[in-house]
Structures are given as structure tokens and as C-alpha cells.
Amino acid sequence: MSVTSTATRGQTLAFPDGFVWGAATAAYQVEGAAREDGRGPSIWDTFCRRPGAIAGGHTGDTACDHYHRHAEDIRLMDRLGLDVYRFSVSWSRVQPDGRGAVNAAGLDFYERLVDDLLEAGVTPYVALYHWDLPQALEDRGGWTDRDTAYRFADYAKIVQDRLGDRVRTWMTVNEPWVAAVLGYGIGVHAPGRTSWADAFRVSHHLLLAHGLGVQVLRGGGAKEITLPVNLAPVLTPGQVNDPSLELSPEDAEAVDRVDALINRQFLDPVLRGRYPERVLPIIERVAGLGHIHDGDLAAIGRPIDLLGVNYYTPCVVRSGPGEPANPAYPGTEDIEFTGAYAPTTATGWPIVPTGLSALLLRLTRDYPGVGLLVTENGAAFDDAVSGERVHDADRTAFLEGHLRAAHAAIEAGADLRGYLVWSLLDNFEWAEGYNKRFGIVHVDFDSQRRLLKDSGLWYREVIRRNGLWRERARRPTLEEVAARAGVSRSTVSRVINGQATVSPEFRQTVMNAVDELGYVPNSAARSLVTQRTDTIGLVVPGSPDGADDPLFAAVVRAAAHSLEASGKQVTLMLGGSVGSRQRVEQHVGAGHLDGVVFVSTAGADPLLSALVRTGVPIVSLGRPSAPITVPYVASDDAGGARAAVTHLLAQGRSRIAMICGPLEGTAAQDRLAAYRDGLRDAGRRSIVAMGDYSRSSGARAMSELLQDDPGLDAVFAAGDLMAVGALSVLREAGRRVPEDVAVVGFDDAEAAAYTVPPLTTVRTSPADQARAAVRLLLRHLDGGPVSSVILPAELVVRSSA
């Protein structure tokens, strides 16, 4: 298939004729039937039984029960109008031991699935490997063993021999970076190994398996072969909003080095037949080059027809002298991974649709001659079922933004042939268990009931018209609800506001119209009876970038969702400069807001005092340093620190140091005071070094502590990033963690579970704090009693202590 041009028709942004629309899943995430019909165990079956490996102790034993319910799921695909269904084959269902005997029942299932798809008019795209290696092969070395690549080629031939007469498009190895790094490098995915030497070997062997698989598939008559790769444009924080920004030499070097590790390490061998020069010295230093044999790159570089692009979020970095290497990216010393300043999904991934445009255009430019297919793109959000509907407006907005970005890339010359949404179904989301939902179809995992979400209904219309409306979809208006219900605007507003003056009959009629249209009340609807703006300000006095506010995204997301659920609008206001602070004060003082959630990021801030003088109700997220009578929500910083110190003392640690955060903030003050009190009560002396919540400051502080007191046997860091920096210095110094030195952090940031070893830390929930602050403010606005709230902190014990 070749798609080279696109046209706009009427009010539609049309995609090219022949553009492919579909959805994707993976075997272990949806099939279930883990012990049925001769299926052997995979590394994920084993990993899910490791205590603490999977959130909630979940497993994929049942998942979506797709193995038994695939006919029902195909009917859903037909309702959606999908052209394509991308699914993966479970290797251990076909070959329980990964080699040798074939399980006929396993192949029979995939044959039924393919036949039923074709009968429904849905084209099957078959992925041969989506991370579920047979455990028997792992027991022989897994992907660290070169022989596994050859066993994969044998398995590919077995599947193609059965299905090749009906399957046109094949995918070899899904996301080799994830399988190698998360599975073998930092151990948060199966099989849970933690060796960077192994991770680099695994990356190469996965690419070799791909190349051997291409040879087998091509020999069997495959028409289209694809390698799906997780790719991310590497940007600086400034480039997120200004892609044309000229970089300093230092930032340019950081961007190039990270891009070589996460993108070109996989693209160049497959599409150019060689590794990038920036990567080979890192591989050699960490793992040597003995695993790369003569002829390997020729095999890996066999031509493919399509490059699968799995895009979720960019990688945002900048030069950071003194920064230790990121635990997930060896060779990234002196580089700071900042994250993008943008709204985030429920997984905490920044939402940057323009990153997809940039990625598609770059691939077309740098790797001409291979077509592109978006093989995964989607997002997890906190969905809620309302009757027979799931109003997931956030997901619809995410998909629309990324499809507009894809369309713009096509218009600019990108050779994009199709788009597969991730995922068809809510499913088992690997280490997150069933806590994160990516599907456009909701799955009740207790009853296995399927329900098309609003995003799925929207996607159906996109497929039907092969494009997007030229203008972005807007939310239904109050007038449209009134027209649907056959009542006045004021009646709708009274119902929305809970007034008892509307009869039950009309109330039900209005609510039916609200549900049918997916209406969310805004300030206009409520102001008819409340005379309020129904707008809440979320004020951040400092810059949210970098170390000033590492929890900014989680706070904004949780506060915004809570406010929207209450029918409020949220205005985000940053006060990082004199001018912006003045604008915030003027905006609040002019009466444009009903209330303010003030994110207290550091010490006493005069902006808070100025806002208090306006008389607008305010709740502080974080205990203010200034002596101001403002209700606040905070975590139990002192209690969390006491729990950390008590745990270390109970282990027999006697020389416990602390890396403290900036003392202008009340959180750092409380954590330091509790640390000192705990040691004093135990008859131990305090040993304190200062940091600024960054990894580099934690590394510097750890170096100072080792120099001043070589005999210390434990470190408590007032922030997880500082603890990560401390771990890197301890490794460089030859200190074993936790045998020689135990390490405890604070906050349970996402990186804490990915450190080597995983970091013991004090868990707080910024999202819970934000939601509590919103509840407190809404009570304040309604005239109810308010008082400050302290949320508990919990010690999470992992391997570092």
C-alpha cells in the first residue's frame, strides 16, 4: 500500500484514501485462560507472583477473558468500524516450552480468531512477540542467551505456516527497548532482572530475533512486515512549546546522546544496518561488544515494509552538569531529565501531541523508503461509569489532538499509512495491574461486561468519515440540553444546581438529556442561579519547572479533575515573576474567581498575604510558612520522617545521616525536626547535609557525607530525587546498598520503584492532597466549617533499606 497525498473534503480534515484505522491489544494483557488448553507459563505468569511486583497483587490469569470472549469483542470491533485489529500471539500458548513440541490447541485458537475477524471484515495484524517469553526459555537464560533469537525464528515459522495464507501483515518484536530495559535493566517488568550489561545484550538479541524473523516471514510469503518501536522525540523544556528554539551546545549534546540511546539504538540497526556511533562506546563500557557477532547487523537490517511507531509522550532533557546517570538510561551522566511542563495522563505522562508530528516528520526525513504506521497511541485516565455511558472527555481530547498532529504531519510530507489506538479494551496494564485504563471500551473486570466509552463512539465517527471535523469538537451547550429536554434554560440550570422547585418528571427528563449529550455544567449554567463565576484559581507562586515543584503535574491533574467533577472551571496562574504576581493579584482582586487553591512551594510568600487581603476564599496546598490564618492541606511530614528513622534504628543502623531540603519550606523543616528528635531519643547524633530536592544535589550531599563520616551506615533523604543521587554516589564509591548503607527517601516519586535497588521511601499522595484541598475550598464557598487537614504518610519498604 502506498499513501502519498491527502485532501480536505467539506468540513472534514480527510486522511488519505486507503488510510488504515484500527485498535491494538496484547496477548497477556487481554486473553486470560492462563492455564487452559495446554498453554505453558510465561515470564509474566512468574513475575506476577513475585511479592510487590504488580500493583494490588494483580495477575493476567483472567484479564479480559478474550480467549473465551473474542467473538463478543469482534462484534465490538464491527460496531466501531475498525479496518484492523492488531493482536499478539502468546508464544507459550503455541510452544509451551518455547521450543520443540507445538500445542495444537493454541494454534487452533488463533486460527479461529483470524477466521472470525476476516468474516467480520476486520483485517488481522499479527504481532509475534509482546513481552511474554516462555518461562522455560527464561530458565535457559532468556533473551540474554543468543539462542533465544533462533528459537523465535522457529516459532515465527510455526505461526506463519498455520496462518500465513490469511494474514498479510506481520509484526515481529514489540518495543525492544521496554523488554530489555524494564525487564532486564531495572527489573520493573518481567523477568525482573537488574543488570545493565544484560539489558544491552537483550536489546541486541531482540533485534537479532527481529531480523531472523523477517527472513522466515519473507520466505513464507509475508506481504508486509513491521517492527513496532516505542519512540519519543527528545526535546529540551523550551522546545516543547517552541520546536524551533536554538539550543546551546551543551543542551544539543544532551539531546543527541539521549536520542541515540532511546531511538537510534533501535532505528539505525534495522533501517541502516549499523549502530549509531554515540551508542557503541556506552555499550562497550557497560556490556562489552562480544555479543555482537559478524553478520548480525546484516540480518537485523533486512528490509521491512513498515516501521511501527508507538508514541505516548516526549523525552525532555537538558544539560545538567553533575547529574548522575538516569537509572533507566546508562551513559546519561551530566544530563537532567526534566519532564515536560504540560497536562498529564493518569500515568503521569505529559500530553504533547506536537511530539507525534515532529516524530513522524523526522522518521520520514531520516529514514526514507519505509512507510510509517502508528501502532500504539492512547492514554490512561480515571474513567467513571455513569449508567450506560463512560464520559471520558479527556481521552477523546487526547486522541483528537494526536490525530490532528498526525494529519498535520501527513500534510507536511510524512509517509503515514495508518493509526491503531491503544487500546481496544481496558486490560492488565503490566506492573500497574488493573489500576490504569487505556481502552476505548470499558471492561468491568468482575463481570467482564463491555461498554463502549464516549471516546470509542467518537473514534467510530472518525473512522466512518476517514477524518476529523475541521473545527474541534465542542461540549454541548446549556441551550442544546434545554432543546433536547424541551424545557427552558433556567429549568436546566435549576436541575443542575439541585433546586427542589423542579418536578421529578422534568428533573428526570433533563438528566436524561444531560446523559445523552455528555453535558458538563459550566459557569454559565450555574450562574443563572448562583451568581458566581464558578471559576477556581490554581495559583503556583514559583516556576513549576525542575526542582521547585516536582509534584506539579499530579497536583494540577487531580485538582482540575475534582473541580470539573464539581461543575467548576479552573484557571491556572503562575507567579514566577514580579509581573505575573501582579497579574495574579489583580485578577483575584477583580472578582474573576470564586476561590483559590494556593500551591505553597517553598517558604513565606508575600503573594499569599496579598491574596488573603482580597477577601477571596483561599485554601493552601501545603502548610504556609508565614503566620497567616489560611486553612491548608498537607502531608504528615513529621510522622513520615519519624517512621523512616524508626525503621532504620530497628534494623540496627547506628550512624544515620540526613540529606535535608531547603529550610525555607515547612515540609523540610518538619522532616528535619522529626529526624533530629528520633535520633536524640535513641541517643544518636545527627549528621546533616543540605540539598535542593534535585538528583545532583543529593549526589553532592552524599559525597560530602562519605568524606566527613566514612562510617555512616544509613541515609535518610528528604526527597526521592536526592535519594536517587545518593544511590549513584554510593555505587561509585563501592558501597553496597543496603548491606553497607541503607537509603530511605521521601514522597514515593515514580522513579523510586525503578532505582537499583528499589528505593524504600515515605509515600505521600499529592493527588489526594489536591483533592482534599478542593473539597475544603468547596466547603468554604458553601459557608461550611473549615479546618486544616493533615493527611497520613506511609513508609514503603523496598530493597534499599
C-alpha atoms as one frame of an Amber mdcrd trajectory, in Angstrom:
protein
   0.000   0.000   0.000   1.218   3.493  -0.799  -0.343   6.679   0.521   1.244
   9.902  -0.655  -1.428  12.595  -0.706  -4.398  13.831   1.253  -7.293  16.153
   0.580  -9.806  18.036   2.666 -13.430  17.495   1.839 -16.053  19.987   3.017
 -15.865  20.383   6.779 -13.590  17.354   7.261  -9.833  17.078   7.659  -9.663
  13.971   5.494  -6.965  11.338   5.779  -5.590   9.714   2.605  -7.656   7.192
   0.713  -6.662   3.749   1.957  -5.613   5.047   5.390  -5.920   2.195   7.898
  -7.859   2.628  11.157  -7.583   0.085  13.919  -7.009  -0.840  17.531  -4.460
  -2.985  19.331  -4.117  -5.365  22.280  -1.518  -7.838  23.554  -1.987 -11.482
  24.483  -1.069 -11.449  28.178  -2.998  -8.227  28.729  -6.343  -9.480  27.401
  -6.509 -13.236  26.821  -6.659 -14.783  30.292  -7.068 -18.584  30.188  -3.541
 -18.749  31.541  -3.671 -22.456  32.358  -6.087 -23.716  29.704  -5.681 -25.845
  26.611  -2.009 -26.635  27.089  -0.641 -23.100  27.467   2.696 -23.032  29.272
   3.784 -20.377  31.782   5.413 -17.179  30.530   7.775 -14.848  32.348   4.781
 -12.641  33.187   2.959 -15.511  34.888   6.040 -15.955  37.067   6.708 -12.253
  37.633   3.134 -11.572  38.736   3.656 -13.986  41.647   6.662 -12.073  42.923
   5.568 -10.181  46.067   5.283  -6.461  45.401   5.953  -6.735  41.664   2.445
  -5.819  40.479   0.161  -3.172  41.941  -2.560  -4.791  44.020  -1.024  -8.232
  43.539  -2.916  -8.484  40.246  -2.190 -11.081  37.553  -3.183 -11.664  33.948
  -4.719 -15.043  34.756  -8.157 -13.847  33.628  -7.543 -10.332  32.267 -10.371
  -9.537  29.785 -11.091 -13.231  29.144 -10.581 -12.500  25.441  -9.701 -16.164
  24.928 -13.346 -17.091  25.587 -14.990 -13.795  24.602 -13.223 -12.970  21.354
 -16.479 -13.319  19.383 -18.089 -10.645  21.554 -15.027  -8.445  21.144 -15.121
  -8.847  17.366 -18.728  -7.653  17.408 -17.479  -4.541  19.219 -14.826  -4.077
  16.523 -17.555  -4.321  13.909 -19.627  -1.676  15.750 -16.581   0.582  15.818
 -15.960   0.062  12.114 -12.338  -0.989  12.600 -10.321  -1.828   9.496  -7.649
  -3.618  11.503  -7.221  -5.474  14.775  -3.639  -5.841  15.937  -3.221  -8.702
  18.400  -0.225 -10.637  19.654   0.271 -14.383  19.779   1.222 -15.941  23.100
   4.425 -17.860  22.379   3.845 -20.186  25.352   0.327 -20.969  24.088   1.820
 -22.161  20.796   5.020 -23.707  22.205   4.663 -24.243  25.971   8.425 -24.689
  26.369   9.392 -22.110  23.750  10.961 -24.833  21.641  10.132 -28.306  20.432
   6.569 -29.590  20.595   3.728 -27.449  19.242   0.478 -27.083  21.172  -2.216
 -27.637  18.559  -4.976 -26.186  20.748  -3.099 -22.907  20.986  -2.745 -22.584
  17.228  -6.394 -23.550  16.836  -7.422 -20.543  18.949  -5.513 -18.087  16.773
  -6.878 -19.709  13.640 -10.444 -19.239  14.956  -9.625 -15.644  15.860  -8.239
 -14.867  12.394 -11.151 -16.546  10.610 -13.743 -14.747  12.746 -12.029 -11.407
  12.149 -11.978 -11.919   8.397 -15.632 -12.950   8.402 -16.452  -9.673  10.207
 -14.455  -7.664   7.672 -11.640  -6.839  10.098  -8.076  -7.381   8.882  -5.807
  -9.222  11.351  -2.367  -7.747  12.046  -0.388 -10.394  13.920   2.365  -9.473
  16.388   4.561 -12.427  17.234   6.127 -11.172  20.467   4.728  -8.757  23.033
   6.999  -9.446  26.030   5.583 -12.833  27.183   8.634 -15.087  26.759   8.004
 -18.737  27.707   9.372 -19.293  31.204  11.192 -22.408  30.031  13.368 -20.237
  27.775  13.980 -17.746  30.576  15.201 -20.635  32.702  17.826 -21.277  29.983
  18.965 -17.633  30.018  16.059 -15.837  28.369  16.944 -13.032  25.989  20.484
 -12.848  27.400  21.038 -16.171  25.602  21.670 -15.685  21.878  19.941 -18.976
  21.134  16.573 -17.448  22.102  16.661 -15.363  18.911  16.894 -18.558  16.849
  14.079 -20.161  18.827  11.985 -17.091  17.997  12.598 -17.673  14.293  11.426
 -21.283  14.653   8.297 -20.091  16.464   7.622 -17.458  13.788   7.686 -20.145
  11.104   5.250 -22.314  13.070   2.716 -19.490  13.343   3.122 -18.367   9.745
   2.771 -21.916   8.433  -0.686 -22.071  10.048  -1.932 -18.512   9.434   0.146
 -17.178   6.550  -2.466 -17.840   3.881  -4.853 -15.423   5.642  -2.549 -12.895
   7.341  -0.944 -10.212   5.193   0.726  -8.006   7.837   3.125  -9.353  10.455
   4.866  -7.659  13.366   7.962  -9.176  14.879   9.131  -7.896  18.296   7.161
  -5.197  20.103   9.127  -2.371  21.761  12.544  -3.970  22.280  13.641  -1.024
  24.481  10.899  -1.764  27.006  11.503  -5.515  27.038  15.247  -5.013  27.544
  15.403  -2.018  29.873  12.347  -2.515  32.079  12.677  -6.291  32.109  16.439
  -6.828  32.380  17.923  -3.427  33.220  15.843  -2.079  36.102  13.603  -5.060
  36.798  10.164  -3.426  36.941   8.846  -5.702  34.185   9.253  -9.436  33.743
  11.564 -11.215  34.225  12.639  -8.680  36.866  16.410  -8.748  36.386  18.603
  -5.763  37.255  21.731  -5.838  35.114  22.613  -3.166  32.599  25.091  -5.466
  30.905  22.227  -7.922  30.389  19.919  -5.160  29.143  22.279  -4.188  26.321
  22.760  -7.832  25.335  18.998  -8.372  25.394  18.441  -5.323  23.174  20.767
  -6.788  20.559  19.307 -10.277  20.763  15.777  -8.900  20.369  16.898  -7.053
  17.242  18.565 -10.232  16.009  15.304 -12.117  16.627  13.535  -9.479  14.556
  15.996  -9.907  11.684  15.779 -13.706  11.763  12.007 -13.413  11.930  11.968
 -11.161   8.859  13.922 -13.790   6.943  11.481 -16.536   7.909   8.361 -14.459
   7.248   9.623 -13.198   3.915  10.493 -16.745   2.881   6.952 -17.791   3.763
   5.420 -15.136   1.525   4.632 -12.351   4.008   3.375  -9.264   2.180   4.050
  -6.679   4.899   6.480  -6.868   7.807   6.619  -4.317  10.618   8.754  -3.672
  13.675   6.818  -1.709  16.355   9.217   0.537  18.287   8.439   2.839  21.213
   9.832   6.178  20.063   9.969   9.591  21.675  11.211  12.893  20.282  13.949
  14.138  22.592  13.431  17.807  23.419  14.557  20.415  25.898  11.895  22.041
  28.103  11.959  25.117  25.873  11.455  23.074  22.709   8.229  21.530  23.998
   6.411  24.773  23.201   8.911  26.202  20.692  10.335  23.409  18.484  12.442
  25.926  16.542  14.304  27.049  19.651  18.055  27.159  19.054  19.919  25.013
  21.577  23.145  25.699  23.390  25.982  23.303  22.513  25.578  21.648  25.920
  21.829  21.073  25.507  22.307  19.904  21.917  24.821  17.304  23.086  22.441
  16.085  25.802  19.564  15.769  23.319  21.711  13.896  20.791  23.094  11.445
  23.355  19.678  10.544  24.746  18.173  10.272  21.267  20.934   7.833  20.332
  20.117   5.663  23.348  16.338   5.528  23.152  15.658   5.953  19.428  18.654
   5.437  17.142  19.944   2.395  19.072  16.984   0.553  17.509  16.252   2.524
  14.351  19.768   2.563  12.912  20.488  -1.196  13.045  17.104  -2.017  11.486
  16.979   0.731   8.849  20.682   1.472   8.259  22.386  -1.784   9.217  24.626
  -0.238  11.885  24.614   1.039  15.443  24.965   4.803  15.979  28.480   5.892
  16.879  27.216   7.639  20.030  25.910   4.348  21.456  28.701   1.844  20.810
  31.137   3.288  23.402  28.400   3.163  26.052  27.516  -0.435  25.178  31.189
  -1.415  25.199  31.794   0.218  28.587  28.772  -1.452  30.203  28.464  -4.828
  28.447  31.348  -5.202  26.046  30.745  -5.921  22.371  31.272  -9.682  22.318
  27.552 -10.365  21.898  27.537  -8.570  18.515  28.692 -11.196  16.021  29.800
 -10.864  12.423  26.774 -10.875  10.162  24.317  -9.835  12.885  23.761  -6.327
  11.568  23.204  -7.593   8.045  20.494  -9.888   9.408  18.970  -7.157  11.567
  18.950  -4.733   8.643  16.891  -6.903   6.303  14.317  -4.637   4.620  10.940
  -4.131   6.263   7.825  -2.575   4.739   6.521  -0.508   7.623   8.002   0.971
  10.764   5.579   0.741  13.681   5.536   3.925  15.772   4.383   3.603  19.378
   4.098   7.178  20.677   2.859   8.347  24.063   4.985  11.269  25.273   8.279
  13.013  24.514  11.533  12.644  26.448  12.510  16.049  27.862  16.110  16.674
  28.908  18.709  19.387  29.216  22.344  19.687  30.165  22.831  19.132  33.882
  26.462  19.225  34.972  26.937  16.984  37.974  23.742  14.990  37.428  24.216
  11.234  37.862  23.052   8.929  35.081  19.316   8.324  34.965  18.661   4.782
  36.310  16.821   3.884  33.093  19.464   5.331  30.755  23.085   4.350  31.428
  25.529   6.775  29.876  23.433   9.863  30.658  25.723  11.463  33.223  25.504
  15.280  33.285  22.005  15.206  31.775  18.870  16.281  33.638  15.594  14.542
  32.772  13.098  17.300  33.497   9.801  16.072  32.083   7.537  18.299  30.012
   5.589  21.151  31.555   2.192  20.043  30.224  -1.063  18.387  31.324  -0.599
  14.723  32.108  -2.465  11.426  31.828  -3.317   9.233  34.802   0.074   7.561
  34.382   1.774  10.939  34.819   2.888  11.116  31.175   2.860  14.667  29.747
   0.417  15.154  26.866   2.304  16.672  23.901   0.545  15.897  20.582   3.032
  18.014  18.619   5.656  15.439  19.563   3.925  12.972  17.251   4.109  15.402
  14.318   7.785  16.028  14.936   8.489  12.309  15.260   6.695  11.310  12.041
   8.376  14.032  10.014  11.799  13.193  11.423  11.362   9.488  10.583  10.279
  10.274   7.016  13.250  12.605   6.602  15.952  10.484   8.248  14.778   7.023
   7.154  13.236   7.404   3.683  11.875   4.390   1.882   9.953   2.797   4.747
   6.295   3.558   5.378   5.045   4.532   8.822   2.205   3.084  10.867   1.184
   4.380  14.301   0.914   1.019  16.018   0.155   2.397  19.505  -1.161   5.738
  20.742  -3.524   6.278  23.640  -3.841   7.330  27.256  -4.992   6.191  30.666
  -7.430   8.403  32.538  -9.553   7.919  35.643 -12.777   6.782  33.978 -16.122
   6.529  35.731 -19.202   4.633  34.533 -22.423   6.662  34.607 -25.346   4.364
  33.830 -24.707   3.074  30.323 -22.085   5.709  29.472 -18.430   6.423  30.174
 -17.892  10.144  29.601 -14.121  10.055  29.033 -13.734  13.524  27.540 -10.033
  13.599  28.460  -9.309  10.540  26.314 -11.330  11.880  23.398  -9.378  15.153
  23.588  -6.095  13.193  23.742  -6.935  11.128  20.658  -8.239  14.109  18.720
  -5.125  16.128  19.492  -2.828  13.342  18.333  -4.841  12.621  15.195  -4.715
  16.305  14.286  -0.964  16.134  14.812  -0.773  13.057  12.566  -2.828  14.810
   9.893  -0.544  17.848  10.037   2.471  15.563   9.602   0.904  13.924   6.541
   0.215  17.353   5.041   3.885  18.214   5.609   5.057  15.067   3.817   5.150
  12.259   6.396   4.525   8.828   4.853   1.971   7.694   7.430  -0.227   4.793
   6.321  -2.487   4.169   9.336  -3.311   4.625  13.022  -4.009   1.973  15.693
  -5.359   3.202  19.006  -4.058   1.693  22.220  -6.089   0.029  23.408  -9.281
  -1.622  22.244 -10.064  -2.806  25.784  -9.221  -1.782  29.299  -6.776  -4.527
  30.242  -3.999  -5.782  32.502  -1.572  -2.873  32.366   1.646  -4.725  33.294
   3.181  -3.515  36.576   0.156  -1.233  37.142  -2.198  -4.228  37.226  -5.788
  -3.188  36.580  -5.328   0.312  38.025  -4.755   2.096  34.717  -7.350   2.042
  31.919  -6.278   2.748  28.333  -9.250   1.244  26.496 -11.864   2.863  24.278
 -14.049   0.024  25.581 -14.639  -0.155  29.330 -14.269  -3.581  30.939 -15.763
  -4.457  34.313 -13.161  -6.993  35.420 -15.568  -8.636  37.884 -18.424  -9.253
  35.443 -16.439  -8.926  32.153 -19.155  -6.555  30.898 -18.011  -4.433  27.938
 -19.201  -0.856  27.423 -18.184   1.460  24.590 -16.778   4.669  26.034 -17.545
   8.070  24.569 -14.032   8.027  23.108 -14.897   4.802  21.267 -18.099   6.323
  19.891 -16.091   9.370  18.783 -13.432   7.158  17.157 -16.179   5.307  15.275
 -17.229   8.592  13.676 -13.628   9.433  12.765 -13.309   6.073  11.007 -16.671
   6.474   9.277 -15.709   9.810   7.709 -11.975   8.928   7.382 -11.102  12.148
   9.112 -11.784  14.803  11.724 -14.115  17.734  11.755 -12.173  20.763  10.615
 -13.200  22.558  13.810 -12.515  20.891  17.138 -15.470  19.205  18.784 -17.067
  21.380  21.428 -19.000  20.406  24.514 -22.784  20.601  24.346 -24.262  23.907
  25.497 -26.944  24.604  28.059 -29.259  25.589  25.204 -28.752  22.221  23.493
 -29.647  20.369  26.690 -32.746  22.549  27.086 -33.771  21.883  23.478 -33.246
  18.120  23.842 -35.299  18.070  27.058 -37.945  20.507  25.761 -37.585  22.860
  28.758 -36.158  26.317  29.405 -32.522  27.155  30.140 -33.408  28.191  33.666
 -35.122  24.847  34.301 -31.972  23.017  33.230 -29.884  25.247  35.482 -32.175
  24.660  38.463 -31.929  20.901  37.957 -28.147  21.043  37.666 -27.955  23.102
  40.853 -30.167  20.698  42.789 -33.038  23.072  43.410 -36.205  21.376  44.657
 -38.563  23.584  42.627 -38.486  21.264  39.588 -40.879  18.307  39.463 -39.404
  14.804  39.477 -40.765  14.221  35.951 -38.982  17.238  34.443 -35.888  16.554
  36.560 -35.611  13.076  35.033 -36.180  14.452  31.520 -33.385  16.986  31.979
 -30.972  14.422  33.408 -31.679  12.064  30.510 -30.730  14.856  28.096 -27.594
  15.597  30.132 -26.533  11.934  29.946 -27.334  11.605  26.238 -25.318  14.671
  25.284 -22.461  14.118  27.739 -23.051  17.628  29.090 -20.715  19.012  31.780
 -22.044  22.098  33.616 -20.009  25.270  33.240 -20.116  28.689  34.861 -22.911
  29.938  32.584 -25.214  27.127  33.653 -24.637  27.700  37.327 -24.501  31.497
  37.334 -28.177  31.613  36.336 -28.984  30.802  39.948 -25.785  31.176  41.949
 -24.447  34.494  40.639 -20.945  33.074  40.875 -18.256  32.786  38.242 -17.807
  29.103  39.176 -14.136  29.521  38.329 -11.412  28.484  40.768  -7.848  29.695
  40.513  -4.961  27.287  40.961  -2.082  29.592  41.872   1.526  28.397  41.760
   3.788  31.183  43.096   7.066  29.764  41.752   8.091  28.133  38.497   6.722
  24.558  38.155   9.807  23.569  36.191  12.555  21.380  37.655  13.112  21.022
  41.378  10.908  23.894  42.516   7.788  21.757  42.275   8.399  18.137  41.239
   4.785  17.151  42.026   3.230  19.939  39.971   1.664  17.744  37.280  -0.018
  15.364  39.733  -1.410  18.277  41.729  -2.793  20.099  38.684  -4.342  16.963
  37.212  -6.064  15.890  40.434  -7.278  19.398  41.285  -8.600  20.004  37.783
 -10.464  16.686  37.686 -12.023  17.328  41.104 -13.093  20.823  40.117 -14.574
  19.662  36.812 -16.481  16.894  38.576 -17.987  19.610  40.781 -19.024  21.681
  37.769 -16.218  24.201  38.251 -13.754  25.661  35.806 -10.102  26.008  36.735
  -7.717  28.796  35.832  -4.018  28.012  36.242  -1.959  31.060  37.220   1.817
  31.068  37.599   3.550  33.639  39.739   7.166  33.109  38.825   7.971  36.763
  38.087   7.109  40.177  39.508   4.811  40.949  36.599   2.963  37.639  36.743
   2.442  38.003  40.510   0.899  41.401  39.968  -1.411  39.989  37.313  -2.493
  37.169  39.643  -3.273  39.629  42.437  -5.213  41.919  40.085  -7.193  39.014
  38.593  -8.214  37.677  42.004  -8.937  41.131  43.395 -11.183  41.971  40.415
 -13.604  39.215  41.408 -12.971  36.902  38.461 -12.593  33.891  40.775 -14.814
  32.345  43.431 -11.826  30.908  45.285  -8.157  29.991  45.129  -6.125  26.845
  45.757  -2.649  28.173  46.539   0.201  25.707  45.954   2.699  26.558  48.686
   6.000  25.504  47.107   8.589  26.980  49.457   8.893  29.481  52.306   6.848
  32.529  53.252   5.441  34.056  50.086   4.115  37.626  50.004   1.718  36.679
  47.207  -0.324  34.585  49.653  -0.618  37.529  52.032  -1.686  39.756  49.132
  -4.372  37.295  48.034  -5.692  36.945  51.581  -6.281  40.701  51.609  -8.643
  40.401  48.613 -11.155  38.553  50.776 -11.481  35.670  48.284 -11.699  32.225
  49.982  -8.309  30.513  49.864  -7.016  27.067  50.756  -3.277  26.435  50.790
  -1.948  23.175  49.403   0.948  22.795  51.819   1.357  24.436  55.201   2.299
  28.119  54.754   5.447  29.342  56.456   4.049  32.800  57.112   1.842  33.337
  60.166  -1.326  33.616  58.066  -4.684  32.235  59.098  -5.469  30.200  55.997
  -6.837  26.647  56.014  -4.380  24.237  54.467  -3.930  20.617  53.411  -0.553
  18.954  53.914   1.014  15.543  54.411   2.254  14.380  57.788   5.883  15.244
  57.078   6.968  14.838  60.677   5.210  11.485  61.054   6.709  10.192  57.824
  10.220  11.193  58.848   9.769   9.585  62.271   8.667   6.338  60.582  11.779
   6.371  58.373  14.157   6.955  61.300  12.392   4.362  63.472  12.695   1.780
  60.688  16.427   2.403  60.277  17.043   2.241  64.022  15.076  -1.021  64.270
  17.437  -2.507  61.674  20.385  -1.733  63.935  21.671   1.243  61.950  23.667
   3.489  64.246  25.135   6.261  62.095  22.145   7.690  60.240  22.691  10.817
  58.155  20.061  13.069  56.611  20.076  14.962  53.315  17.717  17.832  54.019
  15.759  20.025  51.606  15.695  23.850  51.618  14.651  25.022  55.055  12.518
  27.878  53.719   9.714  25.324  53.294   7.708  23.911  56.184   7.896  20.357
  54.826  11.701  20.328  55.034  11.593  21.912  58.486   9.191  19.249  59.798
  11.182  16.377  58.279  14.439  17.655  59.741  12.940  18.240  63.200  11.470
  14.727  63.306  14.781  13.208  62.171  16.673  15.015  64.923  14.098  14.150
  67.580  14.178  10.474  66.600  17.974  10.262  66.846  18.087  12.244  70.074
  15.540   9.909  71.690  17.700   6.945  70.608  20.862   8.532  71.930  22.355
   9.033  68.487  23.864  12.162  66.985  22.532  13.975  63.936  24.543  14.159
  60.707  23.006  16.617  58.226  23.862  17.694  54.689  21.796  20.078  52.572
  20.229  19.613  49.154  17.652  21.290  46.921  15.470  18.247  46.022  17.424
  17.554  42.789  19.416  14.392  41.987  22.605  16.365  41.568  22.271  17.996
  44.994  21.639  14.578  46.550  24.794  13.267  44.879  26.851  16.221  46.133
  25.483  15.860  49.649  26.200  12.116  49.665  29.793  12.739  48.582  30.221
  15.239  51.408  28.753  12.812  53.950  31.060   9.971  52.889  34.052  12.269
  53.067  33.138  13.625  56.503  31.939  10.354  58.039  33.051   7.210  56.157
  31.442   5.003  58.811  27.838   6.040  58.277  25.515   3.111  57.627  22.228
   4.777  56.650  20.944   7.868  54.852  17.514   9.468  55.046  16.871  11.914
  52.189  14.038  14.443  52.460  13.174  13.864  48.774  13.314  10.869  46.441
  15.352  12.601  43.743  18.043  13.398  46.302  17.945   9.752  47.388  18.455
   8.673  43.748  21.524  10.914  43.583  22.804   9.393  46.825  22.406   5.871
  45.431  24.531   6.715  42.404  27.369   8.046  44.570  27.240   5.012  46.848
  27.561   2.711  43.823  30.525   4.680  42.509  32.139   4.515  45.945  31.764
   0.729  46.051  29.264   0.815  48.926  26.630  -1.881  48.734  23.020  -0.883
  49.290  21.605  -1.895  51.709  24.354  -4.173  53.043  26.773  -1.303  53.753
  24.485   1.705  53.665  20.690   1.731  53.819  18.873   4.507  51.936  15.392
   5.912  52.548  13.685   8.685  50.552  10.514  10.705  50.872   7.488  11.227
  48.562   7.383   7.896  46.626   8.033   9.589  43.297   7.627   7.405  40.198
  11.396   6.904  39.965  11.533   5.353  43.464  10.344   1.933  42.302  12.789
   1.949  39.360  16.051   2.631  41.208  18.604  -0.121  41.656  17.861  -1.367
  44.236  14.258  -0.085  44.505  14.052   2.755  47.000  12.464   2.497  50.423
  10.567   5.740  50.834   7.818   7.585  52.660   4.720   7.673  50.499   2.596
  10.775  50.277  -0.102  11.407  47.719  -0.052  14.837  46.098  -3.204  13.873
  44.206  -5.043  13.083  47.456  -3.822  16.378  48.916  -5.082  18.287  45.867
  -8.479  16.589  46.034  -8.715  17.314  49.765  -7.833  20.958  49.133 -10.606
  21.218  46.530 -13.132  19.652  48.917 -12.049  22.052  51.651 -12.389  25.063
  49.363 -15.820  23.996  48.100 -16.983  23.622  51.714 -15.555  27.079  52.386
 -17.516  28.505  49.426 -20.725  26.900  50.665 -20.324  28.525  54.093 -19.494
  25.320  55.918 -16.922  24.987  58.711 -13.329  24.546  57.528 -10.188  23.464
  59.308  -6.765  22.405  58.128  -6.206  18.780  57.106  -3.104  16.641  57.654
  -3.045  13.501  55.507  -1.084  10.473  56.724   2.268   9.425  55.284   3.173
   5.756  54.827   6.579   4.083  54.881   7.005   1.845  51.801   9.785  -0.650
  52.461  11.741  -1.731  49.397  15.165  -3.242  48.861  17.297  -0.155  49.599
  16.510  -0.393  53.309
